[in-house]
XYZ file of C-alpha atoms in Angstrom:
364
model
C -22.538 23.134 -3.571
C -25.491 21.662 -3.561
C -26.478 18.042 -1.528
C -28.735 14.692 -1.830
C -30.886 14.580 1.162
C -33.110 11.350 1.989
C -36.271 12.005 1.414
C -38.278 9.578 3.815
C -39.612 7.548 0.128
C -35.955 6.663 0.074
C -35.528 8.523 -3.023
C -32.749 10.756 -3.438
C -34.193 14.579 -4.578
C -31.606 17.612 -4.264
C -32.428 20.081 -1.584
C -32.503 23.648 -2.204
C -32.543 25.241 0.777
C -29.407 24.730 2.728
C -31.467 23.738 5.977
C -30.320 20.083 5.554
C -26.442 20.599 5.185
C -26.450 22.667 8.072
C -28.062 20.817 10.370
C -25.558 17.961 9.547
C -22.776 20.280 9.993
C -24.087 21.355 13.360
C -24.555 18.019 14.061
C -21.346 17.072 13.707
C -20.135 20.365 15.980
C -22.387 19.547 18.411
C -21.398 17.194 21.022
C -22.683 13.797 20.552
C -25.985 13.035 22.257
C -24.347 10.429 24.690
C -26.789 7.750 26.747
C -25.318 7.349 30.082
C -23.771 4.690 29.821
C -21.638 4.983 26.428
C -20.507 2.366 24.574
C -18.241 2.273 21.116
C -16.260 0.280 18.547
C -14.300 1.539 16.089
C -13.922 -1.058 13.336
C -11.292 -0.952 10.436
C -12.581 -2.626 7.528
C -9.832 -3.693 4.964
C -10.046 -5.030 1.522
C -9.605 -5.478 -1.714
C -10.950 -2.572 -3.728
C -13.596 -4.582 -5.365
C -14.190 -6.440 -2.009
C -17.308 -4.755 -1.550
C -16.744 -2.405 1.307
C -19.043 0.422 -0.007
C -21.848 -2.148 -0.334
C -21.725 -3.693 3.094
C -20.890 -0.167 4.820
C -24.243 0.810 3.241
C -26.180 -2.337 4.423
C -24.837 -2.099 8.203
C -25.894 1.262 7.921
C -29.188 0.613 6.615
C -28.937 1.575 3.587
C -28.216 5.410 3.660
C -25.442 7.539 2.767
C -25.544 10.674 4.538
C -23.960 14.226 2.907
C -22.433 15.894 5.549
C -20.825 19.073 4.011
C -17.548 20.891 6.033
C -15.206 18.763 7.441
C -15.135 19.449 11.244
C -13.028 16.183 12.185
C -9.788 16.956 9.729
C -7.780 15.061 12.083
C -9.607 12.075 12.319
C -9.727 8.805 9.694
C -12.785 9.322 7.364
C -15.148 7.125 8.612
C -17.230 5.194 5.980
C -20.290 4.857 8.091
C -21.430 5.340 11.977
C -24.495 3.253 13.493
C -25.426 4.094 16.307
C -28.357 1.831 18.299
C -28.946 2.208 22.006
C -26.235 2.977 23.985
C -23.844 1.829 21.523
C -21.963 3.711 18.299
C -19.770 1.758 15.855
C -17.388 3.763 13.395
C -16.781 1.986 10.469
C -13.326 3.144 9.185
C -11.994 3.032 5.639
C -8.622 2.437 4.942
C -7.513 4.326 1.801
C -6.068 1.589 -0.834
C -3.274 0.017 1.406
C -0.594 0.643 -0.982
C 3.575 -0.911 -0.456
C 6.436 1.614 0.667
C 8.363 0.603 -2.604
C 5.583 1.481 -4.661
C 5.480 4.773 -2.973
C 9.102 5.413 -3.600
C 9.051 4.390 -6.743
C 6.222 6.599 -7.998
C 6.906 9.523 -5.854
C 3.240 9.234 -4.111
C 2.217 11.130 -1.690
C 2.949 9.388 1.741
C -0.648 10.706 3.224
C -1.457 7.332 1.308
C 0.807 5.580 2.872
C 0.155 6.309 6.664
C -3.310 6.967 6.003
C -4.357 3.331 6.029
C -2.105 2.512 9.669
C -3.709 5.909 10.991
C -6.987 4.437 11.523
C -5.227 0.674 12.256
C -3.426 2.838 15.702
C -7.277 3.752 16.490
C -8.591 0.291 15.777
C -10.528 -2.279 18.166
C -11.676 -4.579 15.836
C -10.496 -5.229 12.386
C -12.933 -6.483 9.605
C -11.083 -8.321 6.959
C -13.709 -8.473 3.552
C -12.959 -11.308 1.073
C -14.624 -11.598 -2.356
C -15.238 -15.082 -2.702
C -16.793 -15.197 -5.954
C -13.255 -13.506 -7.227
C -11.568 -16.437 -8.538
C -8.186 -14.472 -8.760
C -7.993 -13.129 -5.680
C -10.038 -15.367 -3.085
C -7.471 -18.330 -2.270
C -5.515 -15.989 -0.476
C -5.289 -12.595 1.961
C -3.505 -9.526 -0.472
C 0.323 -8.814 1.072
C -0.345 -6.021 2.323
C -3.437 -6.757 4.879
C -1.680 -9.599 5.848
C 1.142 -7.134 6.301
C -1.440 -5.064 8.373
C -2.475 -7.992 10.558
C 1.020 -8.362 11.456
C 1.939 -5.139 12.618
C -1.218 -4.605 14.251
C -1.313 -8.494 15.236
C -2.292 -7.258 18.972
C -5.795 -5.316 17.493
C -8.657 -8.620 17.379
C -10.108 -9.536 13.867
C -12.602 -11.244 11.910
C -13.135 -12.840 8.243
C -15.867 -11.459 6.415
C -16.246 -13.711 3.675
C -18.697 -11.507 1.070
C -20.988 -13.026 -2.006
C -21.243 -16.625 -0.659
C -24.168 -16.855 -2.747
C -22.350 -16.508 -6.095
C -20.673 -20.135 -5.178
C -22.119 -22.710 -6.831
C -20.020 -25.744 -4.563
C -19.950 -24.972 -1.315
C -17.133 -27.557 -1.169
C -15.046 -24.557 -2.514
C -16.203 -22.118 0.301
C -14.039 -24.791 3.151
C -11.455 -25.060 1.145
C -10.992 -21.446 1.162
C -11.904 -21.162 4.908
C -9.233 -23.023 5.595
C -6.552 -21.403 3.033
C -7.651 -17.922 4.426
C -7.277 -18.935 8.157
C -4.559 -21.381 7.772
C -6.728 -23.737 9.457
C -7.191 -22.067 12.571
C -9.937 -20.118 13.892
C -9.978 -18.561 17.521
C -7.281 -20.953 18.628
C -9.316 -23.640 17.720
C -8.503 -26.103 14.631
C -11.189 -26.338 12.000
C -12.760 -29.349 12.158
C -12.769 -29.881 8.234
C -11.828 -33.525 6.761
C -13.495 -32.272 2.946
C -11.413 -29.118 2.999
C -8.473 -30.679 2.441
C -9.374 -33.363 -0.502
C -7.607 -31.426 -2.818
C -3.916 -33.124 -1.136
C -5.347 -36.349 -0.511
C -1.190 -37.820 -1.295
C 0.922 -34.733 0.371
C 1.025 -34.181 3.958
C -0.740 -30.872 4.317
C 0.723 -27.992 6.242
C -0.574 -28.725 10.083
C -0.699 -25.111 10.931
C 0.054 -24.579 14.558
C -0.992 -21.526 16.755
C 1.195 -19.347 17.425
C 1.572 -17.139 20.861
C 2.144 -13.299 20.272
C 5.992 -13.494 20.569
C 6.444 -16.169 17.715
C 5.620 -13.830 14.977
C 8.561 -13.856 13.096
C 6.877 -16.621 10.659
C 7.691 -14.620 6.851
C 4.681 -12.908 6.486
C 5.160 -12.802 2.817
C 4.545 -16.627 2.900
C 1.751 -16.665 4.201
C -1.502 -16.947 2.326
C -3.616 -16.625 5.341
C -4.481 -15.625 8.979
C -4.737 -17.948 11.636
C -5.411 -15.586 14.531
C -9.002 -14.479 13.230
C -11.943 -14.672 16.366
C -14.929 -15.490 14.127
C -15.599 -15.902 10.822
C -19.004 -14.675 9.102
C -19.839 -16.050 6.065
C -22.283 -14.013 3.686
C -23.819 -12.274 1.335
C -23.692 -8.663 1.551
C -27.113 -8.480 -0.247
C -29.033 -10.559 2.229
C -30.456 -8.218 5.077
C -30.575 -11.367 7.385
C -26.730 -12.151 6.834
C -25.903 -8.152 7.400
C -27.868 -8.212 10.930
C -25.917 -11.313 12.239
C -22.580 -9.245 11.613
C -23.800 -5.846 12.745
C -25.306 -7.600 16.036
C -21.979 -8.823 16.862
C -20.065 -5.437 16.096
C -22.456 -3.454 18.294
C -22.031 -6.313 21.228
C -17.850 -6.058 21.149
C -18.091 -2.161 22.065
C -16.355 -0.976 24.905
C -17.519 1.440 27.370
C -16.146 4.847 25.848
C -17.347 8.113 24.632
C -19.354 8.496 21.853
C -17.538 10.496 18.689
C -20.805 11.776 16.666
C -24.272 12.750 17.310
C -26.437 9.330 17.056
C -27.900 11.107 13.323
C -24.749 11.161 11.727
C -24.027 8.611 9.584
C -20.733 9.176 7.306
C -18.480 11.936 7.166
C -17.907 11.779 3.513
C -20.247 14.020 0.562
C -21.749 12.311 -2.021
C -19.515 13.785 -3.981
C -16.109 12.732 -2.206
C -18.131 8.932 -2.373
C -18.445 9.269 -6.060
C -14.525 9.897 -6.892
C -13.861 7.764 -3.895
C -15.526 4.770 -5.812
C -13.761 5.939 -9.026
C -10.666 5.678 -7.403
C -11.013 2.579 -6.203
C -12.239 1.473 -10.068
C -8.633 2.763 -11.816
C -6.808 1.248 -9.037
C -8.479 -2.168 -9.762
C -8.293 -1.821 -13.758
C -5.062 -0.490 -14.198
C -1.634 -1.034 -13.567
C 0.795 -0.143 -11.055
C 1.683 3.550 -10.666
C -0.916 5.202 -13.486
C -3.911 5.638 -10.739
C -1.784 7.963 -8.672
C -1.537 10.433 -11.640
C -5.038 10.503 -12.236
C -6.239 13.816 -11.638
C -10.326 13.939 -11.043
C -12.757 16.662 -11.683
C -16.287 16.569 -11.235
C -17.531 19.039 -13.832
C -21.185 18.008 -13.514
C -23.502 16.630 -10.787
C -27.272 17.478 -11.301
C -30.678 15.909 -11.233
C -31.703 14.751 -14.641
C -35.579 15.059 -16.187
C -36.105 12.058 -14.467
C -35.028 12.703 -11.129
C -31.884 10.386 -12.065
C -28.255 11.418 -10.847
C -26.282 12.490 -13.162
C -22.673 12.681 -12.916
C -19.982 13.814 -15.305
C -16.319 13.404 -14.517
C -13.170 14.344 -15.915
C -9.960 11.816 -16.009
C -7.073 14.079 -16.098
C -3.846 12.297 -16.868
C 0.236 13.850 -17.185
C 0.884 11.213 -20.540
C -0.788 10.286 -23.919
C 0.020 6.540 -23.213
C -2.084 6.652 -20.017
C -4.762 8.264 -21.845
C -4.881 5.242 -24.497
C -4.427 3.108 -21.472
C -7.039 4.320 -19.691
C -10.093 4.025 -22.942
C -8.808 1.251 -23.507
C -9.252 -0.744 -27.064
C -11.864 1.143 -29.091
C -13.212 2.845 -25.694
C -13.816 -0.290 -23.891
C -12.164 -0.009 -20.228
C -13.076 3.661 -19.636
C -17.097 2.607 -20.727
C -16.617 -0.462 -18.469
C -15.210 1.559 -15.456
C -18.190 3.992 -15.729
C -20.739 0.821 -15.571
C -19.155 -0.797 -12.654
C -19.201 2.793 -10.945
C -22.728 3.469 -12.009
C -23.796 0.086 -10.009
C -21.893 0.897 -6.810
C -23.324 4.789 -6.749
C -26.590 3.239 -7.553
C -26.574 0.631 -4.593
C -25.600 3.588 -2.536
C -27.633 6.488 -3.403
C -30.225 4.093 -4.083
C -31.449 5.905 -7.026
C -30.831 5.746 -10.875
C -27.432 6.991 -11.901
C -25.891 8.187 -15.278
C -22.235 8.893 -15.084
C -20.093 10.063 -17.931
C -16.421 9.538 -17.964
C -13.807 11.403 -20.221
C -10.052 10.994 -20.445
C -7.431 14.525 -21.339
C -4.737 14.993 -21.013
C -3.572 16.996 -18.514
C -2.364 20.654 -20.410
């Protein structure tokens, strides 16, 4: 199968010989190049689907996806991205769609999604929670199941990332979310925030009180949001400045500890497994409950077009003829808006120009 490389005009061009791939592979054989003094983080980052995990992976890494080809680490959790400066490597970790153990029994998923996500929590020491804030449906409060996560794993640290500040036109709106998401509290400090809590000028509002590690039976399911977060980091994912400020304090919370790759490796994932990783994430946004998780995918084409653009053809297989309606959507309109939003992720990603075609069968 053939691979992007980087070319060094940050334009992606397809590489013929297999030189590339293998050095990647043996780079990931190869021991890591440890400094003397080793130093490393490995940092879960959870969120929504459309949180915009790929993008800020990308930007803390600089900007580059990496192919690397065979997977030498089958035991360990995919990592999204690894930067490495100095003495120091951080492994970004994804954490496949968080998903509920009724849902699983109820659609007879696989339960590799199920432990997949708490896999890489056991490995975690730092947890990055993302937040869309310019989501109006989903930004006044953390999803069940991360806050789920931050419960079980209460003992692993973590930080808000709230993502897209910049698409908030009152930044009024921005404390009063601050304050939903953390419940007030922030490093075992109360916010200091008088304007965040207009919006109850007449009820008492919740005082929320921190708690030590052995009151945690509070109902998790009431809760709307964390108050045990160290920092919060307010920004937009597309602002290099903003991007340095968080990756400067991920590299300075590592730990001594040995390195896990070779400083040039910078994701264990293919283009490829990225490209029906981000479609993945796309049907589990658009549509509901169990239908995803009978999507079968099939890349059938992936080639450089005339003008050096990507292009990508996928197949959507699905078991029923109701999913397939489901899935194009009213006169074609969900499965033409799935491949745009796609398009725009792979495009931020591979930084190059992207045409992806998406068809729906059913599965014979």
């Amino acid at each position: 199968m053939e691979h992007l490389t980087r070319n060094p005009d940050s334009t992606m061009s397809h590489s013929s010989s297999h030189q590339h791939t293998d050095e990647q592979d043996l780079l990931l054989v190869h021991r890591p190049d440890m400094p003397e003094n080793p130093r490393v983080l490995r940092a879960v980052v959870l969120g929504a689907p459309n949180a915009g995990k790929s993008t800020l992976s990308n930007q803390l890494l600089g900007r580059k996806v990496f192919p690397v080809s065979k997977k030498v680490h089958t035991t360990r959790c995919q990592a999204l991205g690894v930067i490495t400066e100095k003495e120091v490597q951080v492994i970004l970790l994804d954490t496949p769609g968080v998903i509920s153990p009724v849902k699983k029994k109820r659609h007879h998923l696989e339960s590799s999604l199920l432990e997949d996500p708490w896999k890489s929590m056991e490995s975690a020491d730092l947890v990055v929670v993302l937040v869309d804030v310019s989501d109006k449906w989903t930004r006044n409060k953390l999803s069940p199941q991360v806050l789920q996560c931050l419960t079980q794993f209460s003992q692993v640290p973590s930080i808000l990332v709230m993502n897209k500040v910049d698409c908030l036109k009152q930044k009024s709106v921005l404390l009063e979310l601050t304050a939903a998401l953390t419940e007030g509290v922030v490093n075992g400090k109360k916010l200091k925030m008088r304007q965040a809590f207009r919006s109850c000028p007449n009820t008492p509002c919740p005082s929320p009180v921190a708690k030590g590690p052995d009151t945690q039976s509070v109902e998790s399911h009431q809760r709307i949001g964390w108050p045990h977060f160290q920092e919060i980091f307010m920004l937009s994912a597309l602002s290099q400045e903003d991007v340095k400020i968080l990756k400067q304090y991920l590299l300075a919370q590592a730990r001594p500890g040995a390195w896990e790759f070779h400083s040039e490796v910078l994701t264990t994932q293919t283009p490829e497994e990225i490209c029906t990783n981000i479609i993945r994430e796309k049907l589990l946004e658009h549509l509901p409950q169990e239908v995803p998780y009978s999507v079968q995918q099939k890349t059938v084409v992936w080639e450089e077009g005339p003008s050096g653009e990507l292009v990508i053809q996928q197949k959507l297989l699905v078991p029923k003829e109701s999913h397939v309606k489901m899935l194009i959507g009213k006169k074609g309109h969900l499965i033409s808006q799935i491949a745009q939003e796609v398009g725009r992720d792979l495009m931020d990603i591979f930084l190059c120009d992207v045409q992806i075609r998406l068809s729906v069968n059913l599965l014979k």
